[in-house]
Coordinates of C-alpha atoms in Angstrom, one line a residue:
M1 CA -33.7 -43.3 -1.4
K2 CA -34.4 -40.1 0.5
S3 CA -36.8 -37.4 -0.5
T4 CA -36.2 -35.8 -3.9
R5 CA -36.5 -32.3 -2.4
F6 CA -33.5 -30.3 -3.6
I7 CA -31.7 -27.7 -1.5
N8 CA -30.4 -24.7 -3.3
F9 CA -27.0 -24.3 -1.7
T10 CA -26.5 -20.9 -3.1
A11 CA -28.1 -19.8 0.1
I12 CA -24.8 -19.7 2.1
V13 CA -22.8 -18.3 4.8
A14 CA -20.7 -16.1 2.6
I15 CA -17.0 -15.7 3.2
V16 CA -16.4 -12.1 4.1
L17 CA -14.2 -10.6 1.4
G18 CA -11.5 -8.1 2.4
L19 CA -11.8 -5.5 -0.4
T20 CA -9.8 -2.3 -0.8
A21 CA -11.4 0.4 -2.8
C22 CA -14.8 -1.3 -2.5
K23 CA -17.3 -2.4 0.1
K24 CA -17.3 -5.6 2.2
Y25 CA -20.2 -7.9 1.7
G26 CA -21.5 -10.8 3.8
I27 CA -24.6 -12.9 3.5
E28 CA -25.9 -15.2 6.2
V29 CA -28.4 -17.9 5.4
P30 CA -28.8 -21.6 6.3
D31 CA -26.2 -24.0 5.0
G32 CA -28.0 -27.3 5.8
Y33 CA -27.3 -27.4 9.5
D34 CA -29.1 -25.9 12.4
D35 CA -26.0 -25.0 14.4
A36 CA -22.5 -26.2 15.5
S37 CA -24.1 -29.2 17.2
K38 CA -24.0 -31.1 13.8
N39 CA -27.7 -31.6 14.0
Q40 CA -29.0 -31.5 10.4
A41 CA -31.8 -29.1 9.7
N42 CA -35.3 -30.3 9.1
V43 CA -34.7 -30.8 5.4
S44 CA -33.4 -33.8 3.5
I45 CA -31.1 -34.0 0.5
D46 CA -31.3 -36.3 -2.5
T47 CA -28.3 -38.6 -2.4
N48 CA -29.0 -40.1 -5.7
M49 CA -26.0 -39.0 -7.7
K50 CA -27.9 -39.5 -11.0
N51 CA -30.4 -36.7 -10.2
I52 CA -29.5 -33.2 -11.4
D53 CA -31.1 -30.0 -10.3
R54 CA -31.5 -28.1 -13.6
S55 CA -33.3 -25.2 -12.2
G56 CA -30.3 -22.9 -12.7
Y57 CA -29.3 -24.1 -16.1
D58 CA -30.4 -21.0 -18.0
K59 CA -28.5 -18.7 -15.7
A60 CA -25.5 -21.0 -15.3
R61 CA -25.3 -21.2 -19.1
L62 CA -24.7 -17.5 -19.2
F63 CA -22.2 -17.6 -16.4
P64 CA -20.0 -19.3 -15.3
G65 CA -21.0 -21.9 -17.9
L66 CA -22.2 -25.5 -18.3
V67 CA -20.1 -28.7 -18.3
D68 CA -20.7 -30.9 -21.3
Q69 CA -22.4 -34.3 -20.5
S70 CA -19.5 -36.0 -22.3
E71 CA -17.0 -34.9 -19.7
P72 CA -16.4 -37.9 -17.4
R73 CA -17.8 -37.6 -13.9
I74 CA -15.3 -38.9 -11.3
Q75 CA -16.3 -41.8 -9.1
N76 CA -14.5 -42.5 -5.7
R77 CA -11.4 -40.5 -6.7
E78 CA -8.9 -40.1 -3.8
F79 CA -7.0 -36.9 -3.5
T80 CA -4.8 -35.6 -0.7
L81 CA -4.4 -32.1 0.6
D82 CA -1.7 -30.7 3.0
L83 CA -3.8 -28.6 5.3
N84 CA -0.9 -27.7 7.7
F85 CA -0.4 -24.0 7.5
V86 CA 0.8 -21.0 9.5
N87 CA -2.1 -19.0 10.9
Q88 CA -1.0 -15.8 9.2
T89 CA -3.7 -13.1 8.8
A90 CA -4.0 -9.6 7.5
N91 CA -4.2 -8.4 11.1
N92 CA -0.8 -10.1 11.9
L93 CA 0.7 -8.5 8.8
R94 CA -1.2 -5.3 9.3
I95 CA -2.1 -5.2 5.6
A96 CA -5.5 -4.8 4.0
A97 CA -6.1 -8.4 2.9
A98 CA -4.1 -11.6 3.1
P99 CA -4.5 -15.1 1.6
R100 CA -6.7 -17.3 3.7
P101 CA -6.4 -21.1 4.1
Q102 CA -8.3 -22.1 0.9
F103 CA -7.0 -25.1 -0.9
S104 CA -7.6 -25.9 -4.6
T105 CA -8.8 -29.5 -5.2
G106 CA -8.4 -29.7 -9.0
F107 CA -12.0 -30.6 -9.4
Y108 CA -15.1 -28.8 -10.8
A109 CA -18.7 -29.2 -10.1
A110 CA -21.2 -29.2 -13.0
P111 CA -24.2 -27.0 -12.4
G112 CA -26.9 -28.7 -10.3
E113 CA -25.0 -32.0 -10.0
L114 CA -24.5 -33.6 -6.6
I115 CA -20.9 -33.8 -5.3
K116 CA -20.2 -36.5 -2.7
I117 CA -17.1 -36.1 -0.6
I118 CA -15.9 -38.4 2.2
V119 CA -13.9 -36.8 5.0
P120 CA -11.7 -39.0 7.2
A121 CA -12.6 -39.7 10.8
G122 CA -11.3 -37.1 13.3
V123 CA -11.0 -34.3 10.7
N124 CA -12.9 -31.2 11.6
G125 CA -13.0 -27.5 10.9
L126 CA -13.4 -27.8 7.2
N127 CA -15.9 -26.6 4.6
M128 CA -16.4 -27.1 0.9
Q129 CA -16.8 -24.2 -1.5
I130 CA -18.2 -24.6 -4.9
G131 CA -17.5 -21.6 -7.1
G132 CA -14.5 -19.2 -7.2
H133 CA -16.6 -16.1 -8.2
T134 CA -17.3 -14.6 -4.8
D135 CA -18.4 -11.1 -5.7
N136 CA -21.9 -10.4 -4.3
L137 CA -23.6 -8.3 -7.0
S138 CA -26.8 -7.7 -5.0
G139 CA -28.2 -4.3 -5.9
K140 CA -26.3 -4.0 -9.2
V141 CA -28.4 -2.9 -12.1
P142 CA -28.4 -4.3 -14.7
L143 CA -27.2 -7.7 -13.7
L144 CA -25.0 -9.7 -16.1
R145 CA -25.1 -12.8 -13.8
D146 CA -27.0 -13.8 -10.7
P147 CA -25.7 -11.9 -7.6
I148 CA -24.4 -14.9 -5.7
I149 CA -23.2 -17.9 -7.6
Y150 CA -20.9 -19.6 -5.1
A151 CA -21.8 -21.8 -2.2
V152 CA -20.1 -22.9 1.1
K153 CA -21.1 -25.9 3.2
A154 CA -19.6 -27.3 6.4
L155 CA -17.9 -30.7 6.1
Y156 CA -17.9 -33.4 8.8
P157 CA -16.2 -36.7 9.1
G158 CA -17.9 -39.2 6.9
V159 CA -20.0 -38.8 3.9
N160 CA -21.0 -35.2 2.8
Y161 CA -23.2 -34.1 -0.1
M162 CA -23.4 -30.7 -1.8
R163 CA -24.5 -29.2 -5.0
N164 CA -24.5 -25.7 -6.5
I165 CA -27.0 -24.9 -9.3
Y166 CA -24.4 -22.7 -10.9
G167 CA -21.5 -25.2 -10.6
G168 CA -18.0 -24.0 -10.1
T169 CA -14.4 -24.8 -9.0
I170 CA -14.3 -26.9 -5.8
Y171 CA -12.2 -25.7 -2.8
I172 CA -11.6 -26.9 0.7
N173 CA -11.4 -24.2 3.3
A174 CA -9.8 -24.8 6.7
S175 CA -10.5 -23.1 10.0
F176 CA -7.3 -24.4 11.6
A177 CA -4.2 -26.3 10.6
I178 CA -4.2 -30.1 10.5
T179 CA -0.7 -31.4 10.9
E180 CA -1.0 -34.6 8.8
P181 CA -2.1 -34.7 5.1
V182 CA -5.8 -35.4 4.7
K183 CA -7.0 -37.9 2.2
F184 CA -10.5 -37.3 0.7
I185 CA -12.6 -39.3 -1.6
I186 CA -14.8 -37.4 -4.1
S187 CA -17.5 -38.5 -6.6
G188 CA -19.6 -36.6 -9.1
A189 CA -17.1 -33.9 -10.0
V190 CA -15.1 -33.5 -13.2
A191 CA -11.4 -33.0 -13.4
S192 CA -10.4 -29.4 -13.9
P193 CA -7.6 -28.9 -16.5
D194 CA -5.5 -26.9 -14.1
F195 CA -1.8 -26.1 -14.6
V196 CA 0.1 -26.8 -11.4
L197 CA 3.7 -25.5 -11.5
G198 CA 6.1 -28.3 -10.7
V199 CA 3.5 -31.0 -11.4
D200 CA 2.3 -30.5 -15.0
T201 CA 4.4 -30.4 -18.1
D202 CA 3.6 -27.9 -20.8
A203 CA 2.6 -30.5 -23.4
G204 CA 0.6 -32.6 -20.9
W205 CA -1.3 -29.6 -19.7
I206 CA -2.1 -28.4 -23.3
A207 CA -3.5 -31.8 -24.0
K208 CA -5.7 -31.6 -20.9
V209 CA -7.0 -28.2 -21.9
K210 CA -7.8 -29.4 -25.4
A211 CA -9.7 -32.4 -24.1
S212 CA -11.6 -30.6 -21.4
K213 CA -15.3 -29.4 -21.5
T214 CA -14.9 -27.6 -18.2
P215 CA -15.6 -23.8 -18.5
W216 CA -12.9 -22.7 -16.0
L217 CA -9.5 -23.8 -14.9
E218 CA -6.8 -22.6 -12.5
L219 CA -3.2 -21.6 -13.2
R220 CA -1.5 -22.6 -9.9
T221 CA 1.8 -22.0 -8.2
K222 CA 2.8 -22.0 -4.5
R223 CA 2.4 -18.2 -4.3
V224 CA -0.5 -17.3 -6.6
V225 CA -3.5 -18.9 -8.3
F226 CA -5.5 -17.5 -11.2
L227 CA -9.0 -18.7 -12.1
V228 CA -9.5 -18.1 -15.8
P229 CA -11.9 -19.2 -18.6
T230 CA -10.9 -22.3 -20.4
D231 CA -12.1 -21.1 -23.8
R232 CA -9.8 -18.0 -23.6
V233 CA -6.9 -20.3 -22.6
L234 CA -7.6 -22.6 -25.5
T235 CA -7.8 -19.7 -28.0
K236 CA -4.4 -18.5 -26.8
I237 CA -2.9 -22.0 -27.0
N238 CA -4.2 -22.4 -30.5
A239 CA -2.7 -19.1 -31.4
G240 CA 0.7 -20.3 -30.1
Q241 CA 0.7 -17.7 -27.4
L242 CA 0.5 -20.0 -24.3
S243 CA 2.9 -22.8 -25.1
N244 CA 5.1 -22.3 -22.1
A245 CA 3.0 -22.2 -19.0
T246 CA 6.0 -23.4 -16.9
A247 CA 7.9 -20.2 -17.7
L248 CA 4.7 -18.1 -17.3
M249 CA 3.9 -19.4 -13.8
T250 CA 7.5 -19.6 -12.7
E251 CA 7.8 -15.8 -13.3
W252 CA 4.4 -15.2 -11.6
N253 CA 5.6 -17.2 -8.6
N254 CA 8.8 -15.1 -8.5
K255 CA 6.8 -11.9 -8.6
F256 CA 4.8 -12.8 -5.5
E257 CA 7.7 -14.4 -3.7
L258 CA 10.3 -11.7 -4.4
D259 CA 8.3 -8.5 -5.3
F260 CA 5.4 -8.9 -2.9
N261 CA 6.1 -11.2 0.0
A262 CA 9.8 -10.8 0.3
W263 CA 9.6 -7.0 -0.3
M264 CA 7.4 -6.8 2.7
G265 CA 10.0 -8.8 4.6
L266 CA 8.1 -12.1 4.6
S267 CA 9.5 -15.6 4.2
D268 CA 8.3 -19.1 4.9
N269 CA 10.8 -19.9 7.7
A270 CA 11.1 -16.6 9.5
A271 CA 11.8 -17.0 13.2
D272 CA 9.1 -14.5 14.1
I273 CA 5.6 -15.3 13.0
K274 CA 5.1 -11.6 12.2
D275 CA 7.6 -12.1 9.3
Q276 CA 6.3 -15.4 7.9
S277 CA 4.6 -15.5 4.5
P278 CA 0.8 -15.8 4.2
Q279 CA -0.6 -19.2 4.7
G280 CA -1.7 -19.7 1.1
P281 CA -1.4 -18.3 -2.4
W282 CA -2.7 -14.9 -3.4
R283 CA -5.7 -15.4 -5.7
G284 CA -7.0 -13.6 -8.8
V285 CA -10.2 -14.3 -10.7
L286 CA -11.9 -13.0 -13.8
D287 CA -15.6 -12.2 -13.7
V288 CA -18.2 -10.9 -16.1
Q289 CA -19.4 -8.2 -13.6
L290 CA -17.7 -6.7 -10.5
T291 CA -19.0 -5.2 -7.3
L292 CA -16.9 -2.1 -8.1
G293 CA -14.9 -0.8 -11.0
Y294 CA -12.9 -2.4 -13.7
G295 CA -10.9 -4.4 -11.2
H296 CA -10.8 -4.5 -7.4
S297 CA -8.6 -5.8 -4.6
G298 CA -9.5 -8.5 -2.1
I299 CA -9.1 -12.2 -1.7
P300 CA -9.5 -13.0 -4.4
F301 CA -8.6 -10.0 -6.5
V302 CA -11.2 -9.6 -9.3
G303 CA -10.7 -8.3 -12.8
L304 CA -13.2 -8.0 -15.6
N305 CA -13.3 -11.0 -17.9
D306 CA -11.9 -9.2 -21.0
S307 CA -8.8 -9.4 -23.1
Y308 CA -6.8 -6.9 -21.0
W309 CA -7.2 -8.7 -17.7
F310 CA -6.9 -12.1 -19.2
N311 CA -3.6 -11.1 -21.0
S312 CA -2.4 -9.5 -17.8
F313 CA -2.6 -13.0 -16.2
T314 CA -1.3 -15.0 -19.1
S315 CA 1.1 -12.9 -21.3
L316 CA 4.6 -14.1 -20.7
P317 CA 6.3 -11.2 -22.7
D318 CA 4.4 -8.6 -20.6
L319 CA 5.7 -10.2 -17.4
F320 CA 9.3 -9.7 -18.5
S321 CA 8.7 -6.1 -19.7
S322 CA 6.3 -5.0 -17.0
A323 CA 4.2 -3.4 -19.8
G324 CA 0.5 -3.8 -19.5
M325 CA 0.8 -5.2 -16.0
W326 CA 0.0 -2.0 -14.1
G327 CA -3.6 -2.9 -13.2
T328 CA -2.7 -6.4 -11.8
Y329 CA 0.1 -5.2 -9.6
H330 CA -2.1 -2.2 -8.7
E331 CA -4.9 -4.3 -7.2
F332 CA -2.7 -6.8 -5.5
G333 CA -0.8 -3.8 -4.1
H334 CA -4.0 -2.6 -2.5
N335 CA -4.2 -5.8 -0.6
C336 CA -0.7 -5.1 0.8
Q337 CA -1.2 -1.5 2.0
Q338 CA -0.5 -0.8 5.7
S339 CA -3.0 2.1 6.1
N340 CA -3.2 1.7 9.8
V341 CA 0.5 2.4 10.4
W342 CA 2.2 4.5 7.7
S343 CA 0.3 4.7 4.4
W344 CA -1.6 7.9 5.2
S345 CA -4.9 9.3 3.8
T346 CA -3.7 10.8 0.5
L347 CA -1.6 7.7 -0.4
G348 CA -4.6 5.4 -1.1
E349 CA -3.8 5.2 -4.8
T350 CA -0.1 5.6 -4.3
T351 CA 1.6 3.1 -2.0
N352 CA -0.2 0.2 -3.7
N353 CA 1.5 1.1 -7.0
L354 CA 5.0 1.0 -5.5
F355 CA 5.0 -2.7 -6.1
N356 CA 5.0 -1.9 -9.9
F357 CA 8.4 -0.2 -9.5
K358 CA 9.8 -3.1 -7.4
V359 CA 8.9 -5.6 -10.2
A360 CA 10.3 -3.3 -12.9
N361 CA 13.5 -2.8 -10.8
R362 CA 14.1 -6.5 -10.5
I363 CA 13.6 -7.4 -14.1
N364 CA 15.4 -4.2 -15.2
A365 CA 12.4 -2.8 -17.1
D366 CA 12.2 0.9 -18.1
Y367 CA 10.0 2.8 -15.7
K368 CA 8.8 5.0 -18.5
I369 CA 6.7 2.1 -19.9
L370 CA 5.0 1.3 -16.7
H371 CA 2.2 3.9 -17.1
P372 CA 1.9 7.0 -19.3
A373 CA 1.4 9.2 -16.2
V374 CA 4.7 8.2 -14.8
T375 CA 6.6 9.9 -17.7
S376 CA 4.7 13.2 -17.3
N377 CA 4.0 13.4 -13.6
F378 CA 7.4 12.5 -12.2
P379 CA 9.3 15.5 -13.7
T380 CA 6.4 17.8 -12.8
A381 CA 6.4 16.7 -9.2
I382 CA 10.2 17.0 -9.0
A383 CA 10.0 20.6 -10.2
W384 CA 7.3 21.3 -7.7
A385 CA 9.4 20.0 -4.8
S386 CA 12.4 21.9 -6.1
S387 CA 10.5 25.2 -6.2
A388 CA 11.2 27.9 -3.6
I389 CA 7.8 29.5 -4.1
G390 CA 5.4 29.4 -1.2
T391 CA 4.9 26.7 1.4
R392 CA 4.5 23.2 -0.1
N393 CA 1.9 20.8 1.3
F394 CA 2.3 17.2 0.0
D395 CA -1.2 16.3 1.2
S396 CA -2.9 19.3 -0.5
T397 CA -6.1 18.4 -2.3
S398 CA -6.3 21.8 -4.0
D399 CA -2.9 21.9 -5.5
A400 CA -3.3 20.1 -8.8
V401 CA 0.4 19.3 -9.2
I402 CA 0.8 17.2 -6.1
N403 CA -2.8 16.1 -5.8
D404 CA -2.1 13.1 -8.0
P405 CA -1.1 9.6 -7.1
F406 CA 1.8 9.5 -9.6
A407 CA 3.2 12.7 -8.3
R408 CA 3.0 11.3 -4.8
M409 CA 4.9 8.2 -5.8
T410 CA 7.9 10.2 -6.7
P411 CA 9.6 10.7 -3.3
F412 CA 9.3 7.0 -2.5
V413 CA 10.8 5.9 -5.7
Q414 CA 13.6 8.5 -5.2
I415 CA 14.5 6.9 -1.9
F416 CA 14.3 3.4 -3.4
E417 CA 16.6 4.4 -6.2
L418 CA 19.2 6.3 -4.2
Y419 CA 19.3 4.2 -1.0
G420 CA 17.9 0.8 -2.0
Y421 CA 14.6 -0.9 -2.3
G422 CA 15.1 -2.4 1.1
A423 CA 13.7 0.9 2.4
M424 CA 10.2 -0.5 1.7
T425 CA 11.0 -3.7 3.6
K426 CA 12.1 -1.6 6.5
L427 CA 8.7 0.2 6.5
Y428 CA 6.7 -3.1 6.4
T429 CA 8.8 -4.9 8.9
E430 CA 8.7 -2.1 11.5
A431 CA 5.0 -1.5 10.9
R432 CA 4.3 -5.1 12.0
R433 CA 6.0 -4.3 15.2
A434 CA 4.5 -0.9 15.9
Q435 CA 3.1 -0.8 19.4
R436 CA -0.1 0.8 18.2
F437 CA -1.8 1.9 15.1
S438 CA -1.3 5.5 13.9
L439 CA -4.1 7.8 14.9
N440 CA -3.7 10.5 12.3
D441 CA -1.7 11.4 9.2
I442 CA 1.1 13.2 11.2
D443 CA 1.7 10.0 13.2
K444 CA 2.1 8.2 9.8
H445 CA 4.3 11.0 8.5
D446 CA 6.5 10.6 11.6
F447 CA 6.7 6.8 11.3
T448 CA 7.7 7.0 7.6
Y449 CA 10.3 9.8 8.3
E450 CA 11.8 7.9 11.2
K451 CA 12.0 4.5 9.6
L452 CA 13.4 5.8 6.3
S453 CA 15.9 7.9 8.1
E454 CA 17.0 4.9 10.1
Y455 CA 17.3 2.8 6.9
C456 CA 19.3 5.5 5.1
Q457 CA 21.3 6.3 8.3
I458 CA 20.8 10.0 7.7
D459 CA 18.4 12.6 8.9
L460 CA 16.0 13.1 5.9
I461 CA 14.2 16.1 7.3
P462 CA 15.4 18.4 4.4
F463 CA 13.9 15.8 2.0
F464 CA 10.6 15.8 3.9
D465 CA 10.6 19.6 4.1
A466 CA 11.2 19.9 0.3
W467 CA 8.3 17.6 -0.4
G468 CA 6.1 19.5 2.1
I469 CA 5.5 16.4 4.3
A470 CA 5.0 17.8 7.8
V471 CA 6.8 16.0 10.6
S472 CA 6.3 16.6 14.3
P473 CA 8.9 18.4 16.3
L474 CA 9.2 15.4 18.7
S475 CA 10.0 13.0 15.8
Q476 CA 12.5 15.5 14.3
A477 CA 14.3 15.9 17.6
K478 CA 14.6 12.1 18.0
I479 CA 16.1 11.6 14.6
G480 CA 18.2 14.7 14.7
T481 CA 20.2 13.5 17.6
R482 CA 20.9 10.1 16.0
F483 CA 21.9 10.8 12.4
P484 CA 23.8 13.4 10.4
L485 CA 21.8 15.8 8.4
L486 CA 21.2 15.2 4.7
T487 CA 23.5 17.3 2.6
K488 CA 22.4 16.5 -1.0
Q489 CA 19.3 17.8 -2.8
I490 CA 18.0 14.3 -3.5
W491 CA 14.5 15.5 -4.1
T492 CA 15.8 16.7 -7.5
Y493 CA 16.7 13.2 -8.6
N494 CA 14.8 11.9 -11.6
P495 CA 14.2 8.1 -11.5
L496 CA 13.3 8.1 -15.2
T497 CA 16.6 9.5 -16.4
K498 CA 18.7 8.4 -13.3
T499 CA 20.1 12.0 -13.1
G500 CA 20.1 14.8 -10.6
G501 CA 20.0 14.8 -6.8
T502 CA 23.7 15.6 -6.5
G503 CA 23.6 19.3 -5.7
N504 CA 24.7 20.4 -2.2
I505 CA 22.0 21.7 0.0
V506 CA 22.4 25.4 0.6
Y507 CA 20.2 26.9 3.2
T508 CA 19.5 30.7 3.1
T509 CA 18.1 32.5 6.1
S510 CA 15.1 34.7 5.5
V511 CA 13.1 36.9 7.8
V512 CA 9.6 35.6 8.0
S513 CA 8.0 38.5 9.9
A514 CA 8.6 41.4 12.3
S515 CA 6.1 42.9 14.7
S516 CA 6.9 46.4 13.3
P517 CA 7.2 47.2 9.6
A518 CA 10.4 48.9 8.4
Q519 CA 10.1 52.6 8.2
E520 CA 13.7 52.7 6.8
G521 CA 15.4 49.9 5.1
S522 CA 13.8 46.4 4.9
L523 CA 13.5 43.1 6.8
A524 CA 15.7 41.5 4.1
N525 CA 18.5 43.8 5.0
M526 CA 19.1 42.0 8.3
V527 CA 20.2 38.8 6.6
D528 CA 21.9 40.2 3.4
G529 CA 25.4 40.2 4.9
N530 CA 25.8 43.9 4.0
L531 CA 26.6 46.2 7.0
T532 CA 25.7 49.3 5.1
T533 CA 22.1 48.2 4.7
F534 CA 19.8 48.1 7.7
Y535 CA 16.3 47.7 9.2
H536 CA 14.7 50.5 11.2
S537 CA 11.4 49.9 12.9
Q538 CA 8.4 52.3 12.7
Y539 CA 9.2 55.5 14.6
S540 CA 6.7 57.9 13.2
S541 CA 3.6 57.5 15.5
P542 CA 4.1 53.8 16.1
T543 CA 1.2 51.8 17.5
P544 CA 1.5 49.9 20.7
A545 CA 2.0 46.7 18.7
Q546 CA 4.9 48.4 16.9
S547 CA 6.7 49.0 20.1
Y548 CA 8.3 46.8 22.8
P549 CA 8.5 43.9 22.8
F550 CA 9.7 43.8 19.1
T551 CA 9.5 40.3 17.6
F552 CA 11.4 38.9 14.6
I553 CA 11.0 35.4 13.2
L554 CA 13.8 33.9 11.0
N555 CA 13.5 30.9 8.7
A556 CA 16.7 28.8 8.5
G557 CA 15.5 27.1 5.3
A558 CA 15.0 23.7 6.9
N559 CA 15.2 22.0 10.3
I560 CA 19.0 22.2 10.6
P561 CA 21.5 22.5 13.5
I562 CA 22.2 26.2 14.5
K563 CA 25.0 27.1 16.8
G564 CA 23.9 30.6 17.7
M565 CA 23.1 34.1 16.4
Y566 CA 25.0 37.3 15.6
F567 CA 23.9 40.9 15.6
N568 CA 25.2 44.2 14.2
G569 CA 23.9 47.7 15.0
R570 CA 23.5 50.2 12.2
A571 CA 26.9 51.3 10.7
G572 CA 27.9 55.0 10.5
N573 CA 25.0 56.1 12.6
R574 CA 23.6 55.7 16.1
A575 CA 24.0 52.0 16.9
G576 CA 21.1 52.1 19.3
D577 CA 21.0 51.6 23.0
A578 CA 21.7 48.3 24.6
K579 CA 19.0 45.7 23.9
T580 CA 17.7 42.8 26.1
I581 CA 16.7 39.9 23.9
E582 CA 15.3 36.4 24.3
I583 CA 15.7 33.8 21.6
F584 CA 13.3 30.9 20.9
S585 CA 13.4 28.0 18.4
S586 CA 10.6 26.1 16.6
R587 CA 10.5 23.3 14.1
D588 CA 7.0 24.2 12.8
N589 CA 6.6 27.9 13.5
I590 CA 3.8 27.0 16.0
T591 CA 5.4 25.7 19.1
Y592 CA 8.4 27.7 20.4
T593 CA 10.9 26.8 23.1
S594 CA 13.2 29.4 24.8
I595 CA 16.9 29.0 24.2
G596 CA 18.1 31.8 26.4
T597 CA 18.4 35.6 27.0
T598 CA 21.2 38.0 26.6
T599 CA 21.9 41.8 26.3
L600 CA 23.3 43.3 23.1
P601 CA 25.7 46.2 23.5
S602 CA 25.1 49.6 21.9
T603 CA 27.5 49.0 19.0
A604 CA 27.7 48.5 15.3
N605 CA 30.2 45.7 15.8
R606 CA 29.3 42.1 15.5
T607 CA 28.0 40.5 18.7
E608 CA 27.6 36.8 18.9
Y609 CA 25.4 34.7 21.1
I610 CA 26.3 31.1 21.2
F611 CA 23.5 28.9 22.4
P612 CA 24.3 27.7 25.9
S613 CA 22.9 24.2 25.5
G614 CA 24.8 23.5 22.3
N615 CA 23.5 23.2 18.7
V616 CA 19.7 23.6 18.3
T617 CA 18.1 21.9 15.4
A618 CA 15.1 23.9 14.2
K619 CA 13.8 25.7 11.2
F620 CA 12.4 28.8 12.8
F621 CA 14.1 31.2 15.3
K622 CA 12.3 34.0 17.1
V623 CA 14.1 37.0 18.6
V624 CA 12.1 39.1 21.1
V625 CA 13.6 42.5 22.0
T626 CA 12.1 43.2 25.4
N627 CA 13.7 46.7 26.0
G628 CA 16.3 49.0 24.6
H629 CA 16.2 52.6 23.4
T630 CA 14.9 54.6 26.3
T631 CA 13.7 57.7 24.5
N632 CA 11.8 56.4 21.5
P633 CA 10.3 52.9 21.1
Y634 CA 12.2 51.7 18.1
V635 CA 14.9 49.2 17.2
V636 CA 17.6 49.1 14.5
F637 CA 19.7 46.3 13.1
A638 CA 22.2 46.1 10.3
E639 CA 22.4 42.3 10.7
L640 CA 20.4 39.7 12.7
N641 CA 21.3 36.3 11.5
L642 CA 22.1 32.6 12.4
I643 CA 25.4 31.0 13.0
K644 CA 25.8 27.5 11.6
P645 CA 28.2 24.9 13.0

């Protein structure tokens, strides 16, 4: 027998966890080997399976729990894992975090007890992990458990030994795919009373749980795995609330297959690897203390070990009503965000929640029960977008109405409801093919505007304008030449009541500014359609800035096609001398492009100028009067307005 010196394998090479809304942690310490040469470090390990390292019992008793000595320890048990997987990563999918090739074994290590595992010859690239609670709580005060309670150790062909003083669920992690199933032999572990969809019957599983002295078990499907405390499961079983694990986990599998993976445009057999589903199941665990918050995203997602989070994993009625499930979908949604391509800076707590609406839509649940804030904030946000007061900015952090994640969900849900939930699939699929990551929020605005317009087969610029989502002129020009302009006020649609959004869009031209104030009449008189009203520039001691060139800026109401402009001189009075003008267009009132020049005759009659290059799609039009009245530097118009196609 070798030296009885024990190695505390909680000194590990920690798996780097991809967390959204919390920090990433990594610990690097020896794992029993010097390097990749397979030369064992200058330590020895006790291979006597009867010896137990009880140094961590007091802490393990608190969390994650002890395993009763009456629980049978397995000897030379064979188990087979299919380690053939697609090398799908978060980088490939361009999401925050994706399942990694971690494989549940169905076994649990008791605290401090030695686990022996035999790996077949020729099988490399594997490691064994004991413990599913991977949050590193270093620096947390006060601590409710030790900071690091899981361990990872490299496996090599032949006999391997490992122990964790805290114990935990046993996993095999793979660095690369192995085409043929791998048969392992394990000793020293106990059987975990896991429920595996398609393998276990409800009655058989309930019997396993009642007979088990293992503190944790897994609820497993192809698409998702939950690590939950056995005592809570047993309590729920005894209360008659968890008698149909098959139905529970079937619906969970559907949610991740249909409402997460498929909604992102992912499937197992997609021709392009970019569209293939992640290589393993999404994972969720409950923990007594978290690195951040009440729940956080990552692989695995972590929720506090309380009744709310436990029920969110195990309540079958809630799964079919979508009530009480907001937090679970919220955290998994964080994993799926594409923040490098289209989910811009103010959508951090918004686009992750869109998965809640997808689930509710599929199971025909009422949106009003998803979250209390949905009921109040959706109507408020719609009223905000429908208001004609001021300039709206969707990304404002000082406007209390729109600076809210629920308010910012509204336009996305409007598109889903009116044009189809495939709009999200379009965003995700195209984002995986984007030639580069977006550098700023405007890039992300542009991407979203272009892809949603392509999906809807209509130019959505009026919708984006109504919501105050700025889009670049280049992007608008590209879409404007491909699709007809939106004609309905869809930003008034209320997804909660399924009403609104049917009114026709009516654009009213307004005068934004003039270089000279009106000494007689007003700026509004130029666009009121009344030839008896007029605008007359300053003529009593005008300043140089109130003289030639006179500049007028008109707002068309949205970026819409404009055919030309028309002008009328003042009726019943001097029409004014002939005027030379130049007309410019702009989509953002910043960058202007010249359309052309013309000379207006000295008349009160209507004079039209049709744009020589055809319709111009823009929101702002600038008219510059370069010369005209030869005696006094002033200009007069009864009408100065736009001609729509």
